[in-house]
């Protein structure tokens, strides 16, 4: 259950930010989720809805997910392309000398609270 | 009723764990204890490799082992037969260990009187790679029956590891496993990766691996 572990880390981060900002009730948490982060959004939501009930700070909080598209850069020709569609081999020049520039992120973007 | 505010955070949810891991590494340095995080898929021969490693090094270092598993204590019982201190960490359904759980385990094991602690992480090539446990070095085991294409399928774990142990080389003749290909694929993802082909069953190649580990542990615990 990978998503449950991720949810615990989100909650921990929100609790720290809540502490720093003297928040009493978090109503929304927005997450930026990379397309190839390996996290399944629907699973994440299920785990979230279960886990927040056990907290004080974010009992009713909704989880909003914004997707960050996965992009790969080809070192050989310098072009960027969609990772999910083309994978590791550059569709422009056929090179395998490529690396992921974005798409693995799991970022806490913002918190709506009072 | 207080006013609703939006707080911009913009940070990775791994940030807190990374900080805890860095803190744990500093504590390990202070205690002169070397922590090795060992990762692999289930069935790669992790426990057998570990037992061989312990046999080679147990007269030089005070060794402790933490076995992480979702449930059961089968592995810890096997390790206990080598005579080193071992504990079982149950992750309670979680697929990985983070720095906090690792530190709890170390506290229970009592790291003060140990030179080398080996953490046998949960058997899985995906999740353990995402979380820094606070270990000094990370190693992974890939076994011949799993196939040489694993670095292409699970690139992240190959990039976070310092060492790749290729186990079960005694069965190479029976599998379409290309040792040169796997090295090429793995080094493409991580040019600094040290690669040790071994057979935990026959003992072939083990000393190259344990020589490396011996040097690493020695450097860490004897550093000023």
Short mmCIF file of C-alpha atoms in Angstrom, two decimals:
data_model
loop_
_atom_site.label_atom_id
_atom_site.label_comp_id
_atom_site.label_asym_id
_atom_site.label_seq_id
_atom_site.Cartn_x
_atom_site.Cartn_y
_atom_site.Cartn_z
CA UNK A 1 0.00 0.00 0.00
CA UNK A 2 2.32 2.70 -1.28
CA UNK A 3 -0.32 5.45 -1.19
CA UNK A 4 -0.97 5.07 2.52
CA UNK A 5 2.69 5.77 3.30
CA UNK A 6 2.56 8.84 1.06
CA UNK A 7 -0.60 10.06 2.81
CA UNK A 8 1.10 9.78 6.20
CA UNK A 9 3.92 11.96 4.90
CA UNK A 10 1.49 14.55 3.52
CA UNK A 11 -0.32 14.67 6.85
CA UNK A 12 2.96 15.08 8.71
CA UNK A 13 3.97 17.99 6.48
CA UNK A 14 0.55 19.64 6.83
CA UNK A 15 0.75 19.27 10.60
CA UNK A 16 4.15 20.94 10.67
CA UNK A 17 2.96 23.82 8.47
CA UNK A 18 -0.17 24.04 10.64
CA UNK A 19 2.00 24.35 13.72
CA UNK A 20 4.20 27.02 12.18
CA UNK A 21 1.17 29.06 11.14
CA UNK A 22 -1.07 28.37 14.15
CA UNK A 23 -3.78 26.80 12.02
CA UNK A 24 -6.76 25.21 13.73
CA UNK A 25 -8.79 23.77 10.90
CA UNK A 26 -7.52 22.75 7.47
CA UNK A 27 -10.27 22.49 4.85
CA UNK A 28 -8.29 21.84 1.66
CA UNK A 29 -4.87 20.49 0.76
CA UNK A 30 -3.58 20.85 -2.78
CA UNK A 31 -0.99 18.42 -4.02
CA UNK A 32 1.09 18.53 -7.19
CA UNK A 33 1.49 15.00 -8.41
CA UNK A 34 3.95 14.02 -11.15
CA UNK A 35 2.55 11.85 -13.90
CA UNK A 36 5.21 9.18 -13.30
CA UNK A 37 5.44 9.52 -9.52
CA UNK A 38 4.03 6.02 -9.21
CA UNK A 39 1.15 7.26 -7.10
CA UNK A 40 -2.41 6.38 -8.13
CA UNK A 41 -4.66 9.42 -7.48
CA UNK A 42 -7.83 7.44 -6.69
CA UNK A 43 -5.96 5.23 -4.21
CA UNK A 44 -4.39 8.31 -2.70
CA UNK A 45 -7.82 9.87 -2.20
CA UNK A 46 -9.19 6.74 -0.52
CA UNK A 47 -6.24 6.59 1.86
CA UNK A 48 -6.52 10.32 2.50
CA UNK A 49 -10.21 10.16 3.39
CA UNK A 50 -9.51 7.34 5.82
CA UNK A 51 -6.40 8.82 7.41
CA UNK A 52 -7.53 12.44 7.94
CA UNK A 53 -10.38 11.26 10.16
CA UNK A 54 -7.74 10.21 12.66
CA UNK A 55 -6.26 13.72 12.86
CA UNK A 56 -7.47 16.80 14.72
CA UNK A 57 -6.21 19.43 12.32
CA UNK A 58 -7.68 18.16 9.05
CA UNK A 59 -10.58 15.88 9.91
CA UNK A 60 -12.76 17.14 7.05
CA UNK A 61 -10.04 18.29 4.67
CA UNK A 62 -10.41 17.64 0.97
CA UNK A 63 -7.41 16.55 -1.10
CA UNK A 64 -7.08 18.30 -4.46
CA UNK A 65 -4.64 16.84 -6.95
CA UNK A 66 -2.98 18.76 -9.78
CA UNK A 67 -1.04 16.66 -12.28
CA UNK A 68 2.44 17.62 -13.43
CA UNK A 69 3.10 16.11 -16.87
CA UNK A 70 6.19 13.95 -17.23
CA UNK A 71 8.83 15.36 -19.58
CA UNK A 72 12.06 13.79 -20.76
CA UNK A 73 15.03 15.70 -22.16
CA UNK A 74 17.21 14.20 -24.88
CA UNK A 75 20.87 15.02 -24.27
CA UNK A 76 21.75 14.16 -27.86
CA UNK A 77 19.40 16.52 -29.72
CA UNK A 78 18.35 18.79 -26.88
CA UNK A 79 14.62 18.32 -27.46
CA UNK A 80 12.03 17.62 -24.77
CA UNK A 81 9.20 15.13 -25.21
CA UNK A 82 6.33 13.48 -23.29
CA UNK A 83 7.68 10.60 -21.21
CA UNK A 84 4.43 8.65 -20.96
CA UNK A 85 3.97 8.57 -24.73
CA UNK A 86 7.53 7.89 -25.85
CA UNK A 87 9.41 6.43 -22.89
CA UNK A 88 13.16 6.40 -22.71
CA UNK A 89 14.04 6.57 -26.42
CA UNK A 90 13.94 10.03 -28.01
CA UNK A 91 11.21 10.16 -30.70
CA UNK A 92 13.18 12.82 -32.64
CA UNK A 93 16.64 11.28 -32.95
CA UNK A 94 16.36 7.74 -31.50
CA UNK A 95 18.93 8.40 -28.78
CA UNK A 96 18.74 6.61 -25.43
CA UNK A 97 20.79 9.33 -23.80
CA UNK A 98 17.76 10.86 -22.10
CA UNK A 99 16.67 11.81 -18.63
CA UNK A 100 13.48 12.78 -16.86
CA UNK A 101 13.23 16.52 -16.19
CA UNK A 102 9.87 16.54 -14.42
CA UNK A 103 7.07 14.16 -13.50
CA UNK A 104 8.22 12.42 -10.33
CA UNK A 105 7.12 15.23 -7.99
CA UNK A 106 4.89 14.80 -4.98
CA UNK A 107 4.69 18.38 -3.74
CA UNK A 108 2.48 19.97 -1.18
CA UNK A 109 1.39 23.08 -3.06
CA UNK A 110 -0.95 24.89 -0.71
CA UNK A 111 -3.22 24.57 2.27
CA UNK A 112 -6.56 26.27 2.78
CA UNK A 113 -7.27 26.71 6.46
CA UNK A 114 -8.30 28.96 9.27
CA UNK B 1 -14.79 32.17 13.19
CA UNK B 2 -11.29 32.84 11.97
CA UNK B 3 -10.69 34.00 8.46
CA UNK B 4 -9.85 31.34 5.90
CA UNK B 5 -6.30 31.66 4.62
CA UNK B 6 -4.37 30.05 1.81
CA UNK B 7 -0.86 29.05 2.76
CA UNK B 8 1.56 28.39 -0.05
CA UNK B 9 3.88 25.57 0.90
CA UNK B 10 5.49 24.45 -2.37
CA UNK B 11 7.65 21.69 -0.99
CA UNK B 12 8.16 18.02 -1.65
CA UNK B 13 6.42 15.76 0.83
CA UNK B 14 9.75 13.92 1.09
CA UNK B 15 11.37 17.07 2.53
CA UNK B 16 10.65 16.22 6.17
CA UNK B 17 11.92 12.68 5.70
CA UNK B 18 15.08 13.94 4.00
CA UNK B 19 15.77 16.23 6.95
CA UNK B 20 15.20 13.39 9.44
CA UNK B 21 17.48 11.14 7.39
CA UNK B 22 20.27 13.71 7.39
CA UNK B 23 19.91 14.12 11.15
CA UNK B 24 20.07 10.35 11.64
CA UNK B 25 23.23 10.12 9.51
CA UNK B 26 24.87 12.76 11.69
CA UNK B 27 23.91 10.76 14.79
CA UNK B 28 25.34 7.57 13.26
CA UNK B 29 28.59 9.41 12.56
CA UNK B 30 28.72 10.49 16.20
CA UNK B 31 28.06 6.98 17.45
CA UNK B 32 30.55 5.56 14.94
CA UNK B 33 27.96 3.16 13.58
CA UNK B 34 27.71 2.38 9.87
CA UNK B 35 24.19 1.76 8.55
CA UNK B 36 23.74 -0.14 5.29
CA UNK B 37 20.32 -0.13 3.64
CA UNK B 38 19.86 -3.31 1.63
CA UNK B 39 17.05 -3.42 -0.91
CA UNK B 40 15.78 -5.97 -3.45
CA UNK B 41 12.74 -7.77 -4.76
CA UNK B 42 11.35 -10.72 -2.80
CA UNK B 43 13.23 -13.93 -3.52
CA UNK B 44 16.49 -12.34 -4.68
CA UNK B 45 18.44 -14.09 -1.94
CA UNK B 46 18.72 -11.12 0.38
CA UNK B 47 18.74 -13.09 3.63
CA UNK B 48 21.22 -15.68 2.29
CA UNK B 49 23.53 -12.91 1.03
CA UNK B 50 23.25 -11.23 4.39
CA UNK B 51 24.18 -14.41 6.23
CA UNK B 52 27.27 -14.86 4.02
CA UNK B 53 28.22 -11.24 4.61
CA UNK B 54 27.84 -11.61 8.37
CA UNK B 55 29.98 -14.78 8.39
CA UNK B 56 32.77 -12.89 6.57
CA UNK B 57 32.73 -9.82 8.81
CA UNK B 58 31.45 -10.84 12.21
CA UNK B 59 34.90 -11.33 13.70
CA UNK B 60 35.99 -7.81 12.73
CA UNK B 61 32.89 -5.76 13.47
CA UNK B 62 30.09 -5.81 16.01
CA UNK B 63 27.12 -6.35 13.70
CA UNK B 64 23.39 -5.81 14.12
CA UNK B 65 20.58 -6.58 11.68
CA UNK B 66 17.14 -5.04 11.29
CA UNK B 67 14.71 -7.08 9.23
CA UNK B 68 11.84 -5.07 7.82
CA UNK B 69 8.81 -6.98 6.78
CA UNK B 70 5.13 -6.44 6.55
CA UNK B 71 4.62 -9.33 8.93
CA UNK B 72 6.25 -12.48 10.38
CA UNK B 73 9.70 -12.98 11.92
CA UNK B 74 11.02 -15.76 9.67
CA UNK B 75 14.06 -13.78 8.50
CA UNK B 76 15.07 -12.51 11.94
CA UNK B 77 15.04 -16.07 13.23
CA UNK B 78 17.36 -17.16 10.39
CA UNK B 79 19.72 -14.26 11.04
CA UNK B 80 19.75 -15.07 14.76
CA UNK B 81 21.46 -18.39 13.93
CA UNK B 82 24.60 -16.43 12.90
CA UNK B 83 24.91 -15.15 16.45
CA UNK B 84 24.57 -11.44 15.64
CA UNK B 85 22.01 -9.18 17.23
CA UNK B 86 18.86 -8.94 15.12
CA UNK B 87 15.40 -7.50 15.40
CA UNK B 88 12.33 -7.65 13.21
CA UNK B 89 10.60 -4.43 12.24
CA UNK B 90 6.99 -4.82 11.22
CA UNK B 91 5.90 -2.05 8.91
CA UNK B 92 2.23 -2.84 9.50
CA UNK B 93 1.31 -3.04 5.85
CA UNK B 94 3.59 -0.27 4.61
CA UNK B 95 5.78 -0.98 1.61
CA UNK B 96 8.89 0.83 2.78
CA UNK B 97 10.76 2.19 5.78
CA UNK B 98 11.36 5.88 6.30
CA UNK B 99 14.01 7.59 8.41
CA UNK B 100 11.75 7.82 11.47
CA UNK B 101 10.96 4.10 11.48
CA UNK B 102 14.64 3.29 10.90
CA UNK B 103 15.70 5.41 13.86
CA UNK B 104 13.11 3.72 16.09
CA UNK B 105 14.54 0.37 15.05
CA UNK B 106 18.10 1.53 15.77
CA UNK B 107 17.07 2.72 19.21
CA UNK B 108 15.54 -0.65 19.95
CA UNK B 109 18.58 -2.50 18.61
CA UNK B 110 20.92 -0.23 20.59
CA UNK B 111 23.37 1.19 18.05
CA UNK B 112 25.90 2.43 20.64
CA UNK B 113 27.69 -0.91 20.81
CA UNK B 114 27.52 -1.77 17.11
CA UNK B 115 29.92 -0.96 14.28
CA UNK B 116 27.76 -2.13 11.42
CA UNK B 117 23.98 -2.29 11.21
CA UNK B 118 22.37 -3.77 8.14
CA UNK B 119 18.79 -2.83 7.39
CA UNK B 120 17.02 -5.40 5.26
CA UNK B 121 14.37 -3.19 3.71
CA UNK B 122 10.96 -4.42 2.52
CA UNK B 123 11.30 -6.61 -0.59
CA UNK B 124 10.27 -4.30 -3.40
CA UNK B 125 12.12 -2.25 -6.05
CA UNK B 126 9.82 0.76 -6.08
CA UNK B 127 8.85 2.29 -2.74
CA UNK B 128 12.02 1.77 -0.66
CA UNK B 129 13.91 3.76 -3.31
CA UNK B 130 11.79 6.85 -2.64
CA UNK B 131 12.58 7.18 1.04
CA UNK B 132 15.99 8.02 2.44
CA UNK B 133 16.33 5.83 5.54
CA UNK B 134 19.33 7.74 6.88
CA UNK B 135 21.69 4.93 5.85
CA UNK B 136 25.33 5.70 5.11
CA UNK B 137 25.26 3.58 1.96
CA UNK B 138 22.54 1.91 -0.09
CA UNK B 139 22.91 -1.44 -1.78
CA UNK B 140 20.52 -3.51 -3.85
CA UNK B 141 20.45 -7.13 -4.90
CA UNK B 142 19.24 -8.21 -8.30
CA UNK B 143 19.16 -11.94 -8.97
CA UNK B 144 19.72 -13.69 -12.29
CA UNK B 145 16.18 -15.18 -12.62
CA UNK B 146 14.69 -11.66 -12.42
CA UNK B 147 16.16 -10.73 -15.82
CA UNK B 148 18.68 -8.16 -17.05
CA UNK B 149 16.08 -5.56 -18.00
CA UNK B 150 15.33 -4.47 -14.43
CA UNK B 151 17.44 -1.26 -14.60
CA UNK B 152 15.19 -0.16 -17.46
CA UNK B 153 11.98 -1.01 -15.62
CA UNK B 154 12.90 0.32 -12.17
CA UNK B 155 15.44 3.06 -12.89
CA UNK B 156 15.05 4.98 -9.61
CA UNK B 157 16.44 2.28 -7.32
CA UNK B 158 19.52 1.97 -9.53
CA UNK B 159 20.14 5.70 -9.26
CA UNK B 160 19.88 5.85 -5.44
CA UNK B 161 22.13 2.84 -4.77
CA UNK B 162 25.90 2.85 -4.29
CA UNK B 163 26.18 -0.87 -4.91
CA UNK B 164 24.49 -3.41 -7.15
CA UNK B 165 24.95 -7.03 -6.12
CA UNK B 166 24.04 -9.47 -8.86
CA UNK B 167 23.15 -12.69 -7.08
CA UNK B 168 22.67 -16.30 -8.19
CA UNK B 169 25.37 -16.20 -10.88
CA UNK B 170 25.67 -19.99 -10.36
CA UNK B 171 22.48 -20.39 -12.41
CA UNK B 172 23.60 -18.11 -15.29
CA UNK B 173 23.85 -21.04 -17.77
CA UNK B 174 20.12 -21.73 -17.39
CA UNK B 175 18.79 -18.22 -17.95
CA UNK B 176 18.83 -15.67 -20.76
CA UNK B 177 20.53 -13.22 -18.45
CA UNK B 178 23.16 -11.01 -20.07
CA UNK B 179 25.60 -9.88 -17.38
CA UNK B 180 27.21 -7.28 -19.66
CA UNK B 181 23.80 -5.86 -20.65
CA UNK B 182 22.70 -5.44 -17.04
CA UNK B 183 25.95 -3.64 -16.23
CA UNK B 184 25.50 -1.38 -19.25
CA UNK B 185 21.87 -0.56 -18.37
CA UNK B 186 22.64 0.04 -14.70
CA UNK B 187 25.68 2.24 -15.37
CA UNK B 188 23.65 4.27 -17.85
CA UNK B 189 21.39 5.21 -14.93
CA UNK B 190 24.19 5.56 -12.40
CA UNK B 191 27.81 5.82 -13.63
CA UNK B 192 29.17 5.60 -10.03
CA UNK B 193 27.49 2.30 -9.23
CA UNK B 194 29.79 -0.46 -7.92
CA UNK B 195 28.74 -3.84 -9.29
CA UNK B 196 29.51 -7.19 -7.65
CA UNK B 197 28.36 -10.45 -9.32
CA UNK B 198 28.06 -13.11 -6.62
CA UNK B 199 26.55 -16.44 -5.72
CA UNK B 200 25.42 -16.37 -2.10
CA UNK B 201 24.89 -20.11 -2.40
CA UNK B 202 28.40 -21.12 -3.53
CA UNK B 203 30.24 -18.12 -2.08
CA UNK B 204 31.65 -17.05 -5.47
CA UNK B 205 32.37 -13.30 -5.63
CA UNK B 206 31.42 -12.69 -2.00
CA UNK B 207 34.87 -11.51 -0.92
CA UNK B 208 34.93 -8.65 -3.47
CA UNK B 209 31.68 -7.39 -1.98
CA UNK B 210 32.71 -7.83 1.65
CA UNK B 211 36.11 -6.18 0.94
CA UNK B 212 34.26 -3.11 -0.30
CA UNK B 213 31.95 -3.12 2.71
CA UNK B 214 34.86 -3.65 5.14
CA UNK B 215 36.62 -0.56 3.73
CA UNK B 216 33.49 1.56 3.88
CA UNK B 217 32.72 0.61 7.47
CA UNK B 218 36.36 1.11 8.50
CA UNK B 219 36.47 4.58 6.92
CA UNK B 220 33.22 5.60 8.61
CA UNK B 221 33.89 4.39 12.13
CA UNK B 222 37.55 5.46 12.20
CA UNK B 223 37.03 8.91 10.68
CA UNK B 224 38.05 11.94 12.76
#
